[in-house]
PDB file of N, CA and C in Angstrom:
ATOM      1  N   MET V   1      15.218   5.847 -17.993  1.00 47.00           N
ATOM      2  CA  MET V   1      14.049   4.998 -17.804  1.00 47.00           C
ATOM      3  C   MET V   1      14.297   4.054 -16.621  1.00 47.00           C
ATOM      4  N   LYS V   2      13.323   3.960 -15.730  1.00 63.00           N
ATOM      5  CA  LYS V   2      13.452   3.092 -14.563  1.00 63.00           C
ATOM      6  C   LYS V   2      13.157   1.657 -14.945  1.00 63.00           C
ATOM      7  N   LYS V   3      13.908   0.751 -14.322  1.00 72.00           N
ATOM      8  CA  LYS V   3      13.713  -0.672 -14.539  1.00 72.00           C
ATOM      9  C   LYS V   3      12.504  -1.138 -13.725  1.00 72.00           C
ATOM     10  N   ALA V   4      11.644  -1.941 -14.344  1.00 85.00           N
ATOM     11  CA  ALA V   4      10.458  -2.456 -13.657  1.00 85.00           C
ATOM     12  C   ALA V   4      10.873  -3.451 -12.577  1.00 85.00           C
ATOM     13  N   VAL V   5      10.193  -3.389 -11.445  1.00 90.00           N
ATOM     14  CA  VAL V   5      10.461  -4.295 -10.323  1.00 90.00           C
ATOM     15  C   VAL V   5       9.532  -5.499 -10.470  1.00 90.00           C
ATOM     16  N   PRO V   6      10.092  -6.725 -10.510  1.00 91.00           N
ATOM     17  CA  PRO V   6       9.239  -7.918 -10.625  1.00 91.00           C
ATOM     18  C   PRO V   6       8.258  -8.011  -9.452  1.00 91.00           C
ATOM     19  N   PRO V   7       7.065  -8.566  -9.675  1.00 92.00           N
ATOM     20  CA  PRO V   7       6.037  -8.619  -8.626  1.00 92.00           C
ATOM     21  C   PRO V   7       6.502  -9.225  -7.299  1.00 92.00           C
ATOM     22  N   GLU V   8       7.248 -10.326  -7.337  1.00 93.00           N
ATOM     23  CA  GLU V   8       7.688 -10.967  -6.093  1.00 93.00           C
ATOM     24  C   GLU V   8       8.602 -10.028  -5.307  1.00 93.00           C
ATOM     25  N   GLN V   9       9.505  -9.367  -6.015  1.00 95.00           N
ATOM     26  CA  GLN V   9      10.425  -8.437  -5.365  1.00 95.00           C
ATOM     27  C   GLN V   9       9.671  -7.196  -4.883  1.00 95.00           C
ATOM     28  N   ARG V  10       8.697  -6.740  -5.672  1.00 96.00           N
ATOM     29  CA  ARG V  10       7.891  -5.568  -5.314  1.00 96.00           C
ATOM     30  C   ARG V  10       7.181  -5.807  -3.976  1.00 96.00           C
ATOM     31  N   LEU V  11       6.558  -6.967  -3.819  1.00 96.00           N
ATOM     32  CA  LEU V  11       5.844  -7.282  -2.579  1.00 96.00           C
ATOM     33  C   LEU V  11       6.819  -7.354  -1.401  1.00 96.00           C
ATOM     34  N   THR V  12       7.977  -7.938  -1.607  1.00 96.00           N
ATOM     35  CA  THR V  12       8.995  -8.011  -0.553  1.00 96.00           C
ATOM     36  C   THR V  12       9.438  -6.609  -0.138  1.00 96.00           C
ATOM     37  N   ILE V  13       9.630  -5.719  -1.094  1.00 96.00           N
ATOM     38  CA  ILE V  13      10.046  -4.339  -0.808  1.00 96.00           C
ATOM     39  C   ILE V  13       8.951  -3.595  -0.050  1.00 96.00           C
ATOM     40  N   LEU V  14       7.702  -3.735  -0.481  1.00 96.00           N
ATOM     41  CA  LEU V  14       6.595  -3.075   0.217  1.00 96.00           C
ATOM     42  C   LEU V  14       6.523  -3.530   1.672  1.00 96.00           C
ATOM     43  N   ARG V  15       6.636  -4.830   1.887  1.00 95.00           N
ATOM     44  CA  ARG V  15       6.557  -5.373   3.246  1.00 95.00           C
ATOM     45  C   ARG V  15       7.711  -4.898   4.117  1.00 95.00           C
ATOM     46  N   ALA V  16       8.908  -4.828   3.554  1.00 94.00           N
ATOM     47  CA  ALA V  16      10.081  -4.433   4.330  1.00 94.00           C
ATOM     48  C   ALA V  16      10.122  -2.930   4.599  1.00 94.00           C
ATOM     49  N   THR V  17       9.638  -2.144   3.657  1.00 94.00           N
ATOM     50  CA  THR V  17       9.734  -0.691   3.771  1.00 94.00           C
ATOM     51  C   THR V  17       8.575  -0.095   4.556  1.00 94.00           C
ATOM     52  N   ASP V  18       7.362  -0.556   4.298  1.00 91.00           N
ATOM     53  CA  ASP V  18       6.182  -0.051   5.014  1.00 91.00           C
ATOM     54  C   ASP V  18       5.939  -0.935   6.232  1.00 91.00           C
ATOM     55  N   ARG V  19       6.555  -0.614   7.333  1.00 85.00           N
ATOM     56  CA  ARG V  19       6.415  -1.411   8.550  1.00 85.00           C
ATOM     57  C   ARG V  19       5.181  -1.004   9.362  1.00 85.00           C
ATOM     58  N   GLU V  20       4.450   0.011   8.913  1.00 84.00           N
ATOM     59  CA  GLU V  20       3.250   0.460   9.625  1.00 84.00           C
ATOM     60  C   GLU V  20       2.011  -0.332   9.241  1.00 84.00           C
ATOM     61  N   ARG V  21       2.012  -0.911   8.051  1.00 86.00           N
ATOM     62  CA  ARG V  21       0.840  -1.629   7.547  1.00 86.00           C
ATOM     63  C   ARG V  21       1.267  -2.925   6.886  1.00 86.00           C
ATOM     64  N   ARG V  22       0.364  -3.898   6.899  1.00 88.00           N
ATOM     65  CA  ARG V  22       0.647  -5.172   6.244  1.00 88.00           C
ATOM     66  C   ARG V  22       0.363  -5.073   4.754  1.00 88.00           C
ATOM     67  N   TRP V  23       1.087  -5.840   3.985  1.00 92.00           N
ATOM     68  CA  TRP V  23       0.855  -5.972   2.546  1.00 92.00           C
ATOM     69  C   TRP V  23       0.705  -7.464   2.238  1.00 92.00           C
ATOM     70  N   PRO V  24      -0.494  -8.050   2.441  1.00 93.00           N
ATOM     71  CA  PRO V  24      -0.669  -9.465   2.111  1.00 93.00           C
ATOM     72  C   PRO V  24      -0.490  -9.756   0.622  1.00 93.00           C
ATOM     73  N   SER V  25      -0.857  -8.790  -0.224  1.00 95.00           N
ATOM     74  CA  SER V  25      -0.693  -8.980  -1.668  1.00 95.00           C
ATOM     75  C   SER V  25      -0.555  -7.625  -2.348  1.00 95.00           C
ATOM     76  N   LEU V  26      -0.147  -7.661  -3.594  1.00 96.00           N
ATOM     77  CA  LEU V  26      -0.022  -6.423  -4.380  1.00 96.00           C
ATOM     78  C   LEU V  26      -1.389  -5.849  -4.757  1.00 96.00           C
ATOM     79  N   ASP V  27      -2.428  -6.640  -4.594  1.00 95.00           N
ATOM     80  CA  ASP V  27      -3.776  -6.175  -4.922  1.00 95.00           C
ATOM     81  C   ASP V  27      -4.415  -5.363  -3.792  1.00 95.00           C
ATOM     82  N   ASP V  28      -3.783  -5.339  -2.620  1.00 93.00           N
ATOM     83  CA  ASP V  28      -4.313  -4.542  -1.511  1.00 93.00           C
ATOM     84  C   ASP V  28      -4.366  -3.079  -1.905  1.00 93.00           C
ATOM     85  N   LYS V  29      -5.459  -2.433  -1.534  1.00 94.00           N
ATOM     86  CA  LYS V  29      -5.665  -1.041  -1.914  1.00 94.00           C
ATOM     87  C   LYS V  29      -5.339  -0.096  -0.772  1.00 94.00           C
ATOM     88  N   ARG V  30      -4.823   1.048  -1.134  1.00 95.00           N
ATOM     89  CA  ARG V  30      -4.509   2.129  -0.202  1.00 95.00           C
ATOM     90  C   ARG V  30      -5.140   3.410  -0.726  1.00 95.00           C
ATOM     91  N   ALA V  31      -5.436   4.320   0.184  1.00 96.00           N
ATOM     92  CA  ALA V  31      -5.945   5.642  -0.181  1.00 96.00           C
ATOM     93  C   ALA V  31      -4.940   6.671   0.311  1.00 96.00           C
ATOM     94  N   CYS V  32      -4.564   7.584  -0.560  1.00 97.00           N
ATOM     95  CA  CYS V  32      -3.627   8.648  -0.208  1.00 97.00           C
ATOM     96  C   CYS V  32      -4.420   9.834   0.339  1.00 97.00           C
ATOM     97  N   VAL V  33      -4.071  10.290   1.527  1.00 96.00           N
ATOM     98  CA  VAL V  33      -4.798  11.415   2.118  1.00 96.00           C
ATOM     99  C   VAL V  33      -4.346  12.748   1.530  1.00 96.00           C
ATOM    100  N   VAL V  34      -3.250  12.765   0.792  1.00 96.00           N
ATOM    101  CA  VAL V  34      -2.759  14.002   0.187  1.00 96.00           C
ATOM    102  C   VAL V  34      -3.497  14.285  -1.125  1.00 96.00           C
ATOM    103  N   CYS V  35      -3.521  13.310  -2.031  1.00 96.00           N
ATOM    104  CA  CYS V  35      -4.147  13.531  -3.342  1.00 96.00           C
ATOM    105  C   CYS V  35      -5.494  12.824  -3.496  1.00 96.00           C
ATOM    106  N   GLU V  36      -5.886  12.011  -2.494  1.00 95.00           N
ATOM    107  CA  GLU V  36      -7.158  11.291  -2.454  1.00 95.00           C
ATOM    108  C   GLU V  36      -7.281  10.183  -3.500  1.00 95.00           C
ATOM    109  N   ARG V  37      -6.169   9.715  -4.006  1.00 96.00           N
ATOM    110  CA  ARG V  37      -6.184   8.637  -4.992  1.00 96.00           C
ATOM    111  C   ARG V  37      -6.237   7.285  -4.277  1.00 96.00           C
ATOM    112  N   ILE V  38      -6.926   6.340  -4.892  1.00 96.00           N
ATOM    113  CA  ILE V  38      -6.947   4.966  -4.429  1.00 96.00           C
ATOM    114  C   ILE V  38      -6.090   4.159  -5.408  1.00 96.00           C
ATOM    115  N   PHE V  39      -5.169   3.363  -4.850  1.00 97.00           N
ATOM    116  CA  PHE V  39      -4.249   2.603  -5.695  1.00 97.00           C
ATOM    117  C   PHE V  39      -3.901   1.295  -5.003  1.00 97.00           C
ATOM    118  N   ASN V  40      -3.161   0.437  -5.708  1.00 96.00           N
ATOM    119  CA  ASN V  40      -2.752  -0.841  -5.136  1.00 96.00           C
ATOM    120  C   ASN V  40      -1.235  -0.973  -5.170  1.00 96.00           C
ATOM    121  N   GLY V  41      -0.725  -2.089  -4.673  1.00 96.00           N
ATOM    122  CA  GLY V  41       0.709  -2.302  -4.583  1.00 96.00           C
ATOM    123  C   GLY V  41       1.416  -2.369  -5.923  1.00 96.00           C
ATOM    124  N   HIS V  42       0.684  -2.743  -6.971  1.00 97.00           N
ATOM    125  CA  HIS V  42       1.269  -2.776  -8.311  1.00 97.00           C
ATOM    126  C   HIS V  42       1.651  -1.365  -8.768  1.00 97.00           C
ATOM    127  N   GLU V  43       0.939  -0.359  -8.262  1.00 97.00           N
ATOM    128  CA  GLU V  43       1.115   1.018  -8.720  1.00 97.00           C
ATOM    129  C   GLU V  43       2.093   1.851  -7.889  1.00 97.00           C
ATOM    130  N   VAL V  44       2.446   1.396  -6.698  1.00 97.00           N
ATOM    131  CA  VAL V  44       3.328   2.169  -5.820  1.00 97.00           C
ATOM    132  C   VAL V  44       4.662   2.420  -6.522  1.00 97.00           C
ATOM    133  N   VAL V  45       5.150   3.637  -6.420  1.00 96.00           N
ATOM    134  CA  VAL V  45       6.440   3.998  -7.012  1.00 96.00           C
ATOM    135  C   VAL V  45       7.537   3.590  -6.037  1.00 96.00           C
ATOM    136  N   ILE V  46       8.441   2.735  -6.502  1.00 96.00           N
ATOM    137  CA  ILE V  46       9.565   2.286  -5.685  1.00 96.00           C
ATOM    138  C   ILE V  46      10.826   2.912  -6.242  1.00 96.00           C
ATOM    139  N   SER V  47      11.569   3.593  -5.369  1.00 94.00           N
ATOM    140  CA  SER V  47      12.828   4.189  -5.801  1.00 94.00           C
ATOM    141  C   SER V  47      13.927   3.845  -4.805  1.00 94.00           C
ATOM    142  N   GLY V  48      15.161   4.117  -5.190  1.00 92.00           N
ATOM    143  CA  GLY V  48      16.293   3.783  -4.349  1.00 92.00           C
ATOM    144  C   GLY V  48      16.752   2.370  -4.609  1.00 92.00           C
ATOM    145  N   LYS V  49      17.624   1.888  -3.742  1.00 89.00           N
ATOM    146  CA  LYS V  49      18.095   0.511  -3.859  1.00 89.00           C
ATOM    147  C   LYS V  49      18.308  -0.068  -2.467  1.00 89.00           C
ATOM    148  N   ALA V  50      18.400  -1.375  -2.415  1.00 85.00           N
ATOM    149  CA  ALA V  50      18.514  -2.074  -1.133  1.00 85.00           C
ATOM    150  C   ALA V  50      19.706  -1.552  -0.352  1.00 85.00           C
ATOM    151  N   PRO V  51      19.578  -1.372   0.929  1.00 86.00           N
ATOM    152  CA  PRO V  51      18.391  -1.600   1.753  1.00 86.00           C
ATOM    153  C   PRO V  51      17.575  -0.331   1.975  1.00 86.00           C
ATOM    154  N   SER V  52      17.808   0.699   1.188  1.00 90.00           N
ATOM    155  CA  SER V  52      17.173   2.008   1.418  1.00 90.00           C
ATOM    156  C   SER V  52      16.153   2.361   0.345  1.00 90.00           C
ATOM    157  N   TYR V  53      15.150   1.531   0.183  1.00 94.00           N
ATOM    158  CA  TYR V  53      14.085   1.828  -0.775  1.00 94.00           C
ATOM    159  C   TYR V  53      13.182   2.908  -0.214  1.00 94.00           C
ATOM    160  N   SER V  54      12.558   3.670  -1.108  1.00 95.00           N
ATOM    161  CA  SER V  54      11.493   4.580  -0.681  1.00 95.00           C
ATOM    162  C   SER V  54      10.267   4.298  -1.527  1.00 95.00           C
ATOM    163  N   LEU V  55       9.112   4.493  -0.901  1.00 96.00           N
ATOM    164  CA  LEU V  55       7.834   4.238  -1.554  1.00 96.00           C
ATOM    165  C   LEU V  55       7.131   5.556  -1.777  1.00 96.00           C
ATOM    166  N   GLY V  56       6.547   5.730  -2.958  1.00 96.00           N
ATOM    167  CA  GLY V  56       5.844   6.958  -3.260  1.00 96.00           C
ATOM    168  C   GLY V  56       4.484   6.702  -3.874  1.00 96.00           C
ATOM    169  N   CYS V  57       3.626   7.676  -3.724  1.00 97.00           N
ATOM    170  CA  CYS V  57       2.288   7.636  -4.322  1.00 97.00           C
ATOM    171  C   CYS V  57       2.440   7.639  -5.844  1.00 97.00           C
ATOM    172  N   PRO V  58       1.601   6.888  -6.551  1.00 97.00           N
ATOM    173  CA  PRO V  58       1.702   6.849  -8.006  1.00 97.00           C
ATOM    174  C   PRO V  58       1.150   8.082  -8.723  1.00 97.00           C
ATOM    175  N   THR V  59       0.523   8.998  -8.013  1.00 97.00           N
ATOM    176  CA  THR V  59       0.001  10.211  -8.640  1.00 97.00           C
ATOM    177  C   THR V  59       1.158  11.163  -8.952  1.00 97.00           C
ATOM    178  N   PRO V  60       1.327  11.563 -10.204  1.00 97.00           N
ATOM    179  CA  PRO V  60       2.415  12.486 -10.548  1.00 97.00           C
ATOM    180  C   PRO V  60       2.335  13.767  -9.709  1.00 97.00           C
ATOM    181  N   GLY V  61       3.456  14.132  -9.113  1.00 97.00           N
ATOM    182  CA  GLY V  61       3.528  15.358  -8.322  1.00 97.00           C
ATOM    183  C   GLY V  61       3.087  15.222  -6.880  1.00 97.00           C
ATOM    184  N   CYS V  62       2.508  14.098  -6.491  1.00 97.00           N
ATOM    185  CA  CYS V  62       2.079  13.910  -5.102  1.00 97.00           C
ATOM    186  C   CYS V  62       3.305  13.587  -4.255  1.00 97.00           C
ATOM    187  N   PRO V  63       3.530  14.330  -3.181  1.00 97.00           N
ATOM    188  CA  PRO V  63       4.720  14.113  -2.359  1.00 97.00           C
ATOM    189  C   PRO V  63       4.554  13.063  -1.262  1.00 97.00           C
ATOM    190  N   SER V  64       3.422  12.371  -1.213  1.00 96.00           N
ATOM    191  CA  SER V  64       3.162  11.459  -0.093  1.00 96.00           C
ATOM    192  C   SER V  64       4.029  10.207  -0.134  1.00 96.00           C
ATOM    193  N   THR V  65       4.179   9.623   1.061  1.00 93.00           N
ATOM    194  CA  THR V  65       4.845   8.335   1.224  1.00 93.00           C
ATOM    195  C   THR V  65       3.876   7.430   1.973  1.00 93.00           C
ATOM    196  N   PHE V  66       4.311   6.222   2.298  1.00 93.00           N
ATOM    197  CA  PHE V  66       3.402   5.258   2.920  1.00 93.00           C
ATOM    198  C   PHE V  66       2.790   5.756   4.223  1.00 93.00           C
ATOM    199  N   SER V  67       3.417   6.706   4.885  1.00 93.00           N
ATOM    200  CA  SER V  67       2.839   7.222   6.131  1.00 93.00           C
ATOM    201  C   SER V  67       1.579   8.051   5.885  1.00 93.00           C
ATOM    202  N   HIS V  68       1.321   8.410   4.636  1.00 95.00           N
ATOM    203  CA  HIS V  68       0.138   9.190   4.265  1.00 95.00           C
ATOM    204  C   HIS V  68      -0.965   8.320   3.654  1.00 95.00           C
ATOM    205  N   TRP V  69      -0.797   7.018   3.685  1.00 95.00           N
ATOM    206  CA  TRP V  69      -1.754   6.107   3.054  1.00 95.00           C
ATOM    207  C   TRP V  69      -2.526   5.327   4.102  1.00 95.00           C
ATOM    208  N   PHE V  70      -3.769   5.018   3.774  1.00 92.00           N
ATOM    209  CA  PHE V  70      -4.612   4.217   4.647  1.00 92.00           C
ATOM    210  C   PHE V  70      -5.105   3.003   3.894  1.00 92.00           C
ATOM    211  N   LEU V  71      -5.158   1.900   4.594  1.00 88.00           N
ATOM    212  CA  LEU V  71      -5.648   0.647   4.041  1.00 88.00           C
ATOM    213  C   LEU V  71      -7.139   0.757   3.786  1.00 88.00           C
ATOM    214  N   ILE V  72      -7.559   0.241   2.653  1.00 83.00           N
ATOM    215  CA  ILE V  72      -8.988   0.158   2.351  1.00 83.00           C
ATOM    216  C   ILE V  72      -9.382  -1.304   2.506  1.00 83.00           C
ATOM    217  N   HIS V  73     -10.283  -1.584   3.436  1.00 71.00           N
ATOM    218  CA  HIS V  73     -10.729  -2.952   3.665  1.00 71.00           C
ATOM    219  C   HIS V  73     -11.801  -3.312   2.649  1.00 71.00           C
ATOM    220  N   LEU V  74     -11.611  -4.431   1.996  1.00 61.00           N
ATOM    221  CA  LEU V  74     -12.590  -4.919   1.035  1.00 61.00           C
ATOM    222  C   LEU V  74     -13.157  -6.237   1.539  1.00 61.00           C
ATOM    223  N   GLY V  75     -13.793  -6.201   2.692  1.00 56.00           N
ATOM    224  CA  GLY V  75     -14.277  -7.396   3.362  1.00 56.00           C
ATOM    225  C   GLY V  75     -15.143  -8.294   2.506  1.00 56.00           C
ATOM    226  N   ALA V  76     -15.987  -7.729   1.679  1.00 42.00           N
ATOM    227  CA  ALA V  76     -16.896  -8.541   0.884  1.00 42.00           C
ATOM    228  C   ALA V  76     -16.154  -9.336  -0.183  1.00 42.00           C
ATOM    229  N   GLU V  77     -14.987  -8.863  -0.607  1.00 46.00           N
ATOM    230  CA  GLU V  77     -14.261  -9.547  -1.665  1.00 46.00           C
ATOM    231  C   GLU V  77     -13.299 -10.613  -1.138  1.00 46.00           C
ATOM    232  N   LYS V  78     -13.047 -10.637   0.146  1.00 45.00           N
ATOM    233  CA  LYS V  78     -12.112 -11.597   0.706  1.00 45.00           C
ATOM    234  C   LYS V  78     -12.849 -12.864   1.133  1.00 45.00           C
ATOM    235  N   ALA V  79     -12.280 -14.001   0.811  1.00 42.00           N
ATOM    236  CA  ALA V  79     -12.898 -15.266   1.187  1.00 42.00           C
ATOM    237  C   ALA V  79     -12.743 -15.510   2.684  1.00 42.00           C
ATOM    238  N   THR V  80     -11.578 -15.170   3.235  1.00 43.00           N
ATOM    239  CA  THR V  80     -11.356 -15.324   4.662  1.00 43.00           C
ATOM    240  C   THR V  80     -10.872 -14.000   5.226  1.00 43.00           C
ATOM    241  N   PRO V  81     -11.377 -13.611   6.369  1.00 44.00           N
ATOM    242  CA  PRO V  81     -10.968 -12.332   6.941  1.00 44.00           C
ATOM    243  C   PRO V  81      -9.529 -12.364   7.434  1.00 44.00           C
ATOM    244  N   SER V  82      -8.878 -11.201   7.380  1.00 46.00           N
ATOM    245  CA  SER V  82      -7.527 -11.076   7.918  1.00 46.00           C
ATOM    246  C   SER V  82      -7.598 -11.063   9.427  1.00 46.00           C
ATOM    247  N   PRO V  83      -6.575 -11.595  10.086  1.00 49.00           N
ATOM    248  CA  PRO V  83      -6.574 -11.521  11.549  1.00 49.00           C
ATOM    249  C   PRO V  83      -6.439 -10.074  11.997  1.00 49.00           C
ATOM    250  N   PRO V  84      -6.980  -9.720  13.157  1.00 49.00           N
ATOM    251  CA  PRO V  84      -6.897  -8.340  13.620  1.00 49.00           C
ATOM    252  C   PRO V  84      -5.451  -7.934  13.856  1.00 49.00           C
ATOM    253  N   LEU V  85      -5.179  -6.663  13.633  1.00 48.00           N
ATOM    254  CA  LEU V  85      -3.841  -6.130  13.843  1.00 48.00           C
ATOM    255  C   LEU V  85      -3.603  -5.911  15.326  1.00 48.00           C
ATOM    256  N   ALA V  86      -2.424  -6.176  15.766  1.00 48.00           N
ATOM    257  CA  ALA V  86      -2.082  -6.013  17.179  1.00 48.00           C
ATOM    258  C   ALA V  86      -1.327  -4.711  17.388  1.00 48.00           C
ATOM    259  N   ALA V  87      -2.020  -3.703  17.850  1.00 47.00           N
ATOM    260  CA  ALA V  87      -1.428  -2.438  18.269  1.00 47.00           C
ATOM    261  C   ALA V  87      -0.568  -1.763  17.210  1.00 47.00           C
ATOM    262  N   THR V  88      -0.994  -1.786  15.940  1.00 50.00           N
ATOM    263  CA  THR V  88      -0.220  -1.090  14.915  1.00 50.00           C
ATOM    264  C   THR V  88      -0.838   0.254  14.579  1.00 50.00           C
ATOM    265  N   GLY V  89      -2.074   0.467  14.996  1.00 52.00           N
ATOM    266  CA  GLY V  89      -2.737   1.722  14.686  1.00 52.00           C
ATOM    267  C   GLY V  89      -3.316   1.745  13.285  1.00 52.00           C
ATOM    268  N   GLU V  90      -3.292   0.627  12.585  1.00 52.00           N
ATOM    269  CA  GLU V  90      -3.807   0.577  11.230  1.00 52.00           C
ATOM    270  C   GLU V  90      -5.329   0.586  11.269  1.00 52.00           C
ATOM    271  N   PHE V  91      -5.924   1.411  10.435  1.00 53.00           N
ATOM    272  CA  PHE V  91      -7.372   1.465  10.355  1.00 53.00           C
ATOM    273  C   PHE V  91      -7.766   2.002   8.993  1.00 53.00           C
ATOM    274  N   SER V  92      -9.031   1.933   8.707  1.00 55.00           N
ATOM    275  CA  SER V  92      -9.564   2.467   7.470  1.00 55.00           C
ATOM    276  C   SER V  92     -10.804   3.272   7.806  1.00 55.00           C
ATOM    277  N   PHE V  93     -10.912   4.462   7.222  1.00 57.00           N
ATOM    278  CA  PHE V  93     -12.111   5.236   7.451  1.00 57.00           C
ATOM    279  C   PHE V  93     -13.025   5.200   6.242  1.00 57.00           C
ATOM    280  N   PHE V  94     -12.759   4.266   5.334  1.00 55.00           N
ATOM    281  CA  PHE V  94     -13.626   4.069   4.179  1.00 55.00           C
ATOM    282  C   PHE V  94     -14.578   2.915   4.484  1.00 55.00           C
ATOM    283  N   PRO V  95     -15.849   3.068   4.152  1.00 55.00           N
ATOM    284  CA  PRO V  95     -16.785   1.969   4.380  1.00 55.00           C
ATOM    285  C   PRO V  95     -16.397   0.760   3.544  1.00 55.00           C
ATOM    286  N   ARG V  96     -16.745  -0.424   4.001  1.00 52.00           N
ATOM    287  CA  ARG V  96     -16.398  -1.643   3.275  1.00 52.00           C
ATOM    288  C   ARG V  96     -17.034  -1.721   1.895  1.00 52.00           C
ATOM    289  N   ASP V  97     -18.120  -1.008   1.661  1.00 53.00           N
ATOM    290  CA  ASP V  97     -18.788  -1.090   0.372  1.00 53.00           C
ATOM    291  C   ASP V  97     -18.413   0.040  -0.573  1.00 53.00           C
ATOM    292  N   VAL V  98     -17.284   0.730  -0.314  1.00 51.00           N
ATOM    293  CA  VAL V  98     -16.849   1.841  -1.158  1.00 51.00           C
ATOM    294  C   VAL V  98     -16.562   1.369  -2.569  1.00 51.00           C
ATOM    295  N   LEU V  99     -15.901   0.245  -2.693  1.00 47.00           N
ATOM    296  CA  LEU V  99     -15.507  -0.222  -4.011  1.00 47.00           C
ATOM    297  C   LEU V  99     -16.416  -1.310  -4.408  1.00 47.00           C
TER     298      LEU V  99
END
């Protein structure tokens, strides 16, 4: 049985491991292009140990990693907009009103 990762540590691991996208909070949603599941940081499968963590899609049997995930912008739910990303290539092809 895997030991649960505390939320504060989980967010730190997501931020350190996924250098392609920002993780402002564990509630941020991602869409997996392999299995088409939408999930948040609470659900990401974290394996390995420091400093070599790996992140996996929470869908059983899905082989994707963070490089296969896209940020879903929920502009209507945010009180203040996030600053624009500087040359990271991060984008979302989901409309803001998807969720």
